[in-house]
Tab-separated table of C-alpha atoms and ligand atoms in Angstrom:
chain	number	residue	atom	x	y	z
F	7	MET	CA	-0.241	-0.192	-0.094
F	8	THR	CA	1.660	3.391	-1.065
F	9	LEU	CA	0.818	6.533	1.408
F	10	SER	CA	-2.058	8.822	0.326
F	11	PRO	CA	-0.063	12.350	-0.230
F	12	ASP	CA	-1.866	14.400	3.048
F	13	ARG	CA	-1.179	11.321	5.093
F	14	ASP	CA	3.017	11.885	4.110
F	15	PRO	CA	4.997	13.773	6.295
F	16	MET	CA	8.296	12.607	5.872
F	17	GLY	CA	7.463	13.127	2.174
F	18	THR	CA	6.101	16.371	2.305
F	19	ALA	CA	9.543	16.746	4.948
F	20	ILE	CA	11.376	16.109	2.091
F	21	ARG	CA	9.659	17.968	-0.697
F	22	ASP	CA	9.514	21.310	1.541
F	23	TYR	CA	13.646	20.845	1.364
F	24	HIS	CA	13.932	19.753	-1.581
F	25	ARG	CA	12.414	23.210	-2.895
F	26	THR	CA	12.779	25.334	-0.077
F	27	GLY	CA	16.805	24.343	1.814
F	28	SER	CA	14.915	24.357	4.653
F	29	ALA	CA	12.086	21.860	6.574
F	30	ARG	CA	10.592	22.192	10.036
F	31	GLN	CA	9.904	19.257	12.592
F	32	LEU	CA	9.450	16.379	11.826
F	33	ARG	CA	8.969	14.858	14.641
F	34	VAL	CA	8.658	10.920	15.478
F	35	CYS	CA	6.674	9.472	18.405
F	36	SER	CA	6.654	5.356	19.982
F	37	THR	CA	5.390	4.688	23.031
F	38	MET	CA	8.794	3.159	23.690
F	39	PHE	CA	10.969	6.528	23.373
F	40	ASP	CA	10.314	9.738	24.596
F	41	GLU	CA	9.450	12.176	21.533
F	42	ASP	CA	12.491	12.627	19.044
F	43	GLU	CA	12.844	14.543	15.620
F	44	LEU	CA	14.999	13.259	12.383
F	45	PRO	CA	16.453	16.326	11.222
F	46	VAL	CA	15.085	16.340	7.434
F	47	PRO	CA	19.066	17.300	6.304
F	48	HIS	CA	19.718	14.103	7.425
F	49	LEU	CA	17.497	12.547	5.200
F	50	PHE	CA	19.499	14.260	2.029
F	51	ARG	CA	23.364	12.900	3.045
F	52	THR	CA	25.420	13.053	0.223
F	53	ARG	CA	28.136	10.647	-0.283
F	54	LYS	CA	30.364	12.804	2.223
F	55	THR	CA	28.259	12.956	5.243
F	56	LEU	CA	26.055	9.497	4.849
F	57	PRO	CA	28.332	6.888	7.729
F	58	PRO	CA	30.919	4.627	7.105
F	59	LEU	CA	28.596	1.427	7.100
F	60	GLU	CA	26.323	3.168	4.879
F	61	VAL	CA	29.586	4.271	2.570
F	62	GLU	CA	30.699	0.271	2.663
F	63	ALA	CA	27.145	-0.713	0.981
F	64	LEU	CA	27.560	1.613	-1.763
F	65	ASP	CA	30.599	0.697	-2.178
F	66	LEU	CA	29.289	-3.605	-2.590
F	67	ALA	CA	27.282	-2.610	-4.777
F	68	ARG	CA	26.427	-4.390	-8.560
F	69	GLY	CA	24.922	-4.813	-11.684
F	70	ARG	CA	21.550	-3.756	-11.614
F	71	VAL	CA	20.384	-2.355	-7.869
F	72	LEU	CA	17.361	-1.542	-6.149
F	73	ASP	CA	16.680	0.679	-3.423
F	74	VAL	CA	14.196	-0.179	-1.076
F	75	GLY	CA	12.409	2.923	0.895
F	76	ALA	CA	14.786	5.099	-1.210
F	77	GLY	CA	13.461	8.871	1.098
F	78	ALA	CA	15.062	11.609	-1.057
F	79	GLY	CA	17.290	9.320	-3.254
F	80	CYS	CA	20.547	9.779	-1.342
F	81	HIS	CA	22.032	6.333	-1.997
F	82	ALA	CA	20.363	6.194	-4.782
F	83	LEU	CA	22.095	8.911	-6.819
F	84	PRO	CA	25.394	8.469	-5.827
F	85	LEU	CA	24.856	4.924	-7.931
F	86	GLN	CA	22.950	6.362	-10.520
F	87	ASN	CA	25.984	8.978	-10.855
F	88	ALA	CA	28.324	6.129	-10.908
F	89	GLY	CA	27.102	4.538	-13.208
F	90	PHE	CA	24.831	1.785	-12.320
F	91	GLU	CA	21.225	1.021	-13.427
F	92	VAL	CA	19.362	2.175	-9.878
F	93	THR	CA	15.130	1.701	-9.046
F	94	ALA	CA	14.145	3.499	-6.480
F	95	LEU	CA	11.043	2.390	-4.683
F	96	ASP	CA	9.633	4.291	-1.680
F	97	ILE	CA	5.541	4.542	-1.039
F	98	SER	CA	5.668	7.902	-0.335
F	99	PRO	CA	4.695	9.838	-3.476
F	100	LEU	CA	6.262	13.279	-2.716
F	101	ALA	CA	9.762	11.150	-1.790
F	102	VAL	CA	8.831	9.551	-5.217
F	103	GLU	CA	8.314	12.892	-6.581
F	104	VAL	CA	11.826	14.864	-5.759
F	105	MET	CA	13.994	12.190	-6.744
F	106	ARG	CA	12.155	12.423	-9.850
F	107	GLU	CA	13.079	15.715	-9.575
F	108	ARG	CA	16.208	15.628	-8.535
F	109	GLY	CA	17.123	13.454	-11.247
F	110	LEU	CA	17.016	9.566	-11.070
F	111	ARG	CA	15.516	8.462	-14.196
F	112	ASN	CA	13.953	5.110	-12.502
F	113	VAL	CA	12.154	5.347	-9.659
F	114	VAL	CA	9.375	3.728	-8.468
F	115	LEU	CA	5.423	4.327	-6.239
F	116	GLY	CA	5.092	0.714	-5.028
F	117	ASP	CA	5.541	-0.738	-1.419
F	118	PHE	CA	8.520	-3.754	-1.849
F	119	PHE	CA	5.616	-6.405	-0.440
F	120	THR	CA	2.905	-6.228	-3.060
F	121	ASP	CA	3.475	-4.421	-5.720
F	122	ASP	CA	5.436	-5.342	-9.266
F	123	PHE	CA	8.207	-3.349	-9.993
F	124	GLY	CA	10.616	-6.304	-12.221
F	125	HIS	CA	13.110	-8.694	-10.963
F	126	GLY	CA	16.642	-9.809	-10.955
F	127	PHE	CA	18.471	-7.305	-9.528
F	128	ASP	CA	21.963	-7.946	-8.542
F	129	THR	CA	22.049	-5.747	-5.720
F	130	ILE	CA	18.813	-4.962	-3.253
F	131	LEU	CA	19.884	-1.967	-1.111
F	132	MET	CA	17.834	-2.029	1.868
F	133	LEU	CA	19.510	1.039	3.881
F	134	MET	CA	18.542	3.430	7.175
F	135	ASN	CA	17.548	0.352	9.143
F	136	GLY	CA	15.441	-0.925	5.594
F	137	ILE	CA	15.196	-4.220	7.281
F	138	GLY	CA	12.590	-2.415	9.581
F	139	ILE	CA	9.946	-2.171	6.829
F	140	CYS	CA	9.103	-5.996	7.875
F	141	GLY	CA	7.799	-4.411	11.209
F	142	GLY	CA	8.059	-7.850	13.580
F	143	LEU	CA	9.884	-10.708	13.230
F	144	ASN	CA	6.878	-12.171	11.962
F	145	GLU	CA	6.924	-10.597	8.389
F	146	LEU	CA	10.133	-11.861	8.230
F	147	PRO	CA	9.393	-15.495	6.848
F	148	THR	CA	7.779	-12.606	3.738
F	149	PHE	CA	10.338	-10.878	3.775
F	150	PHE	CA	13.242	-13.782	2.829
F	151	HIS	CA	10.069	-15.273	-0.060
F	152	ARG	CA	9.820	-11.442	-1.408
F	153	LEU	CA	13.364	-11.566	-2.350
F	154	ASP	CA	13.501	-14.780	-3.409
F	155	HIS	CA	11.574	-13.445	-6.346
F	156	LEU	CA	13.508	-10.151	-6.642
F	157	LEU	CA	16.785	-10.878	-6.657
F	158	ALA	CA	19.103	-12.056	-9.758
F	159	ASP	CA	21.594	-15.572	-9.390
F	160	GLY	CA	24.121	-14.950	-6.999
F	161	GLY	CA	22.053	-11.376	-5.814
F	162	SER	CA	22.614	-10.047	-2.500
F	163	VAL	CA	20.804	-7.566	-0.402
F	164	LEU	CA	22.859	-5.145	1.316
F	165	THR	CA	21.078	-3.946	4.979
F	166	ASP	CA	21.599	-2.072	7.862
F	167	SER	CA	19.860	-2.984	11.667
F	168	CYS	CA	20.792	-2.409	14.979
F	169	ASP	CA	20.210	-4.270	18.612
F	170	LEU	CA	18.218	-2.736	20.545
F	171	ARG	CA	19.068	-3.669	23.732
F	172	PHE	CA	22.425	-1.112	23.934
F	173	VAL	CA	19.514	1.359	24.261
F	174	LEU	CA	16.798	-1.091	25.204
F	175	GLY	CA	19.183	-2.543	27.911
F	176	ASP	CA	20.647	-2.060	31.631
F	177	GLU	CA	24.465	-0.457	31.300
F	178	GLU	CA	25.621	-3.989	30.364
F	179	GLY	CA	22.382	-4.058	27.771
F	180	ASN	CA	20.619	-6.862	29.031
F	181	ILE	CA	16.943	-6.896	28.311
F	182	ASP	CA	13.902	-7.467	30.659
F	183	PRO	CA	11.774	-9.654	28.206
F	184	GLU	CA	8.731	-9.032	30.873
F	185	GLU	CA	9.110	-4.971	29.861
F	186	PHE	CA	8.273	-6.419	25.976
F	187	ASP	CA	5.149	-7.641	24.393
F	188	GLY	CA	6.961	-9.400	21.990
F	189	TYR	CA	10.935	-9.007	21.044
F	190	TYR	CA	12.319	-5.682	21.883
F	191	GLY	CA	13.230	-4.854	18.563
F	192	GLU	CA	9.403	-3.936	17.197
F	193	VAL	CA	8.324	-0.500	17.402
F	194	ASP	CA	5.507	1.271	17.062
F	195	TYR	CA	5.929	5.034	15.338
F	196	ARG	CA	3.834	8.002	14.410
F	197	MET	CA	5.737	10.465	12.271
F	198	CYS	CA	4.367	14.371	12.059
F	199	TYR	CA	5.134	16.868	10.128
F	200	ALA	CA	4.107	20.932	9.903
F	201	GLY	CA	0.707	19.207	11.486
F	202	ILE	CA	0.245	15.836	8.639
F	203	GLU	CA	-0.168	13.176	11.507
F	204	GLY	CA	1.328	10.244	9.636
F	205	GLU	CA	-0.769	6.696	10.328
F	206	PRO	CA	0.880	4.698	13.063
F	207	PHE	CA	3.502	2.094	11.517
F	208	ASN	CA	6.213	-0.426	13.329
F	209	TRP	CA	9.296	-0.868	12.708
F	210	LEU	CA	11.983	-3.665	13.413
F	211	TYR	CA	15.370	-3.498	14.602
F	212	VAL	CA	16.749	-6.677	14.390
F	213	ASP	CA	19.960	-8.131	16.445
F	214	PHE	CA	21.926	-9.810	13.801
F	215	SER	CA	21.822	-12.774	15.039
F	216	THR	CA	18.077	-13.476	15.569
F	217	LEU	CA	18.182	-12.374	11.879
F	218	SER	CA	20.542	-14.701	11.239
F	219	ALA	CA	17.597	-17.331	11.798
F	220	ALA	CA	16.079	-16.199	10.381
F	221	ALA	CA	17.753	-16.275	7.086
F	222	SER	CA	19.097	-19.688	7.573
F	223	ALA	CA	14.533	-20.975	8.640
F	224	SER	CA	13.965	-19.274	4.675
F	225	GLY	CA	16.563	-20.472	2.250
F	226	PHE	CA	19.331	-17.582	3.744
F	227	VAL	CA	22.841	-17.127	4.873
F	228	ALA	CA	23.428	-13.385	6.512
F	229	GLU	CA	26.817	-12.405	6.876
F	230	CYS	CA	27.777	-9.870	9.229
F	231	LEU	CA	30.050	-7.257	7.021
F	232	ARG	CA	31.035	-4.479	9.541
F	233	GLU	CA	29.827	-3.384	12.918
F	234	GLY	CA	28.800	0.442	14.071
F	235	VAL	CA	28.393	1.734	17.079
F	236	ASP	CA	25.427	0.758	19.615
F	237	GLY	CA	25.108	-2.079	18.538
F	238	ALA	CA	24.758	-1.092	14.662
F	239	TYR	CA	26.149	-3.170	11.499
F	240	LEU	CA	25.860	-3.661	8.137
F	241	ALA	CA	24.250	-7.729	7.278
F	242	ARG	CA	24.750	-9.127	3.557
F	243	LEU	CA	22.072	-10.852	2.503
F	244	VAL	CA	22.100	-14.247	0.159
F	245	ARG	CA	20.463	-17.210	-0.805
F	246	ALA	CA	22.232	-19.811	0.687
F	247	PRO	CA	23.968	-22.437	-1.489
F	248	ARG	CA	22.230	-25.785	-2.825
I	28	LIG	N1	16.799	4.980	2.327
I	28	LIG	C1	16.406	6.256	2.911
I	28	LIG	C2	15.265	6.587	3.992
I	28	LIG	C3	15.221	6.260	5.055
I	28	LIG	S1	13.711	6.233	5.487
I	28	LIG	C4	17.700	7.351	3.455
I	28	LIG	O1	18.190	6.440	3.951
I	28	LIG	O2	18.072	8.160	3.676
I	28	LIG	C5	12.275	4.797	5.279
I	28	LIG	C6	11.734	4.865	3.630
I	28	LIG	O3	11.178	3.834	3.696
I	28	LIG	C7	10.437	6.355	3.736
I	28	LIG	O4	10.793	6.830	2.953
I	28	LIG	C8	9.551	5.065	3.703
I	28	LIG	O5	8.742	6.199	2.738
I	28	LIG	C9	9.844	3.898	3.073
I	28	LIG	N2	9.276	2.041	3.271
I	28	LIG	C10	8.221	1.933	4.032
I	28	LIG	N3	8.032	1.134	3.843
I	28	LIG	C11	8.167	0.858	2.663
I	28	LIG	C12	7.230	-0.319	1.779
I	28	LIG	N4	6.988	-1.245	2.131
I	28	LIG	N5	7.863	-0.280	0.037
I	28	LIG	C13	8.051	0.459	-0.508
I	28	LIG	N6	9.303	1.777	0.567
I	28	LIG	C14	8.605	2.205	2.001
């Protein structure tokens, strides 16, 4: 399902920043955290300002690339400029409009899980906690099934996520499971921007060993390529050899 333009707070913030060079506060609410702000310029990071995990993902891209949840296009654009054939996918109509205005040639308004936007991709990028679109652990089998359909032979997914135990746990990162209804990385969010309230949605932060177990159960292999701060990591997902 794609978003309606009048219920698209992040897309509106992206469009404002693109058109005027500034934006109001993009607020992120959750029952699990204090209200926070997502700085809109962050969605326009460049090769120079991308975090090391994301630069490494760009350097590993090859062949036909699909950027899932491409936002303002901050990964798709440098790859297209480097000569890659890139498809940028997003459920936000306003983000899609901005990506087209920024010069991306192949931008699709669509949902990763339900829409048809081609297949045979050599690299699928899902960055800025991109695997979060799964919403919960129970969606991971569907997610891997979808990847199997989308990936070319020998293709791989590059995605980052983080282990929230370092944010939600005690000083040693120990989690009290009683405190959470389900897995501690399943977060409910709602975004607001300039009086526009988005629909609530769930976002999954998954620790590497849970991701790895889910991958094997679905015929994939997860490899941790690099660890960042506070439990962040970059992973590669490929089909398990037969
Ligand atoms: N990758 C970008 C944006 C990350 S924000 C960056 O690193 O800056 C996550 C993006 O995923 C948002 O733009 C949101 O609209 C998009 N998104 C969420 N669910 C999606 C889905 N099911 N299919 C495609 N895109 C999705």
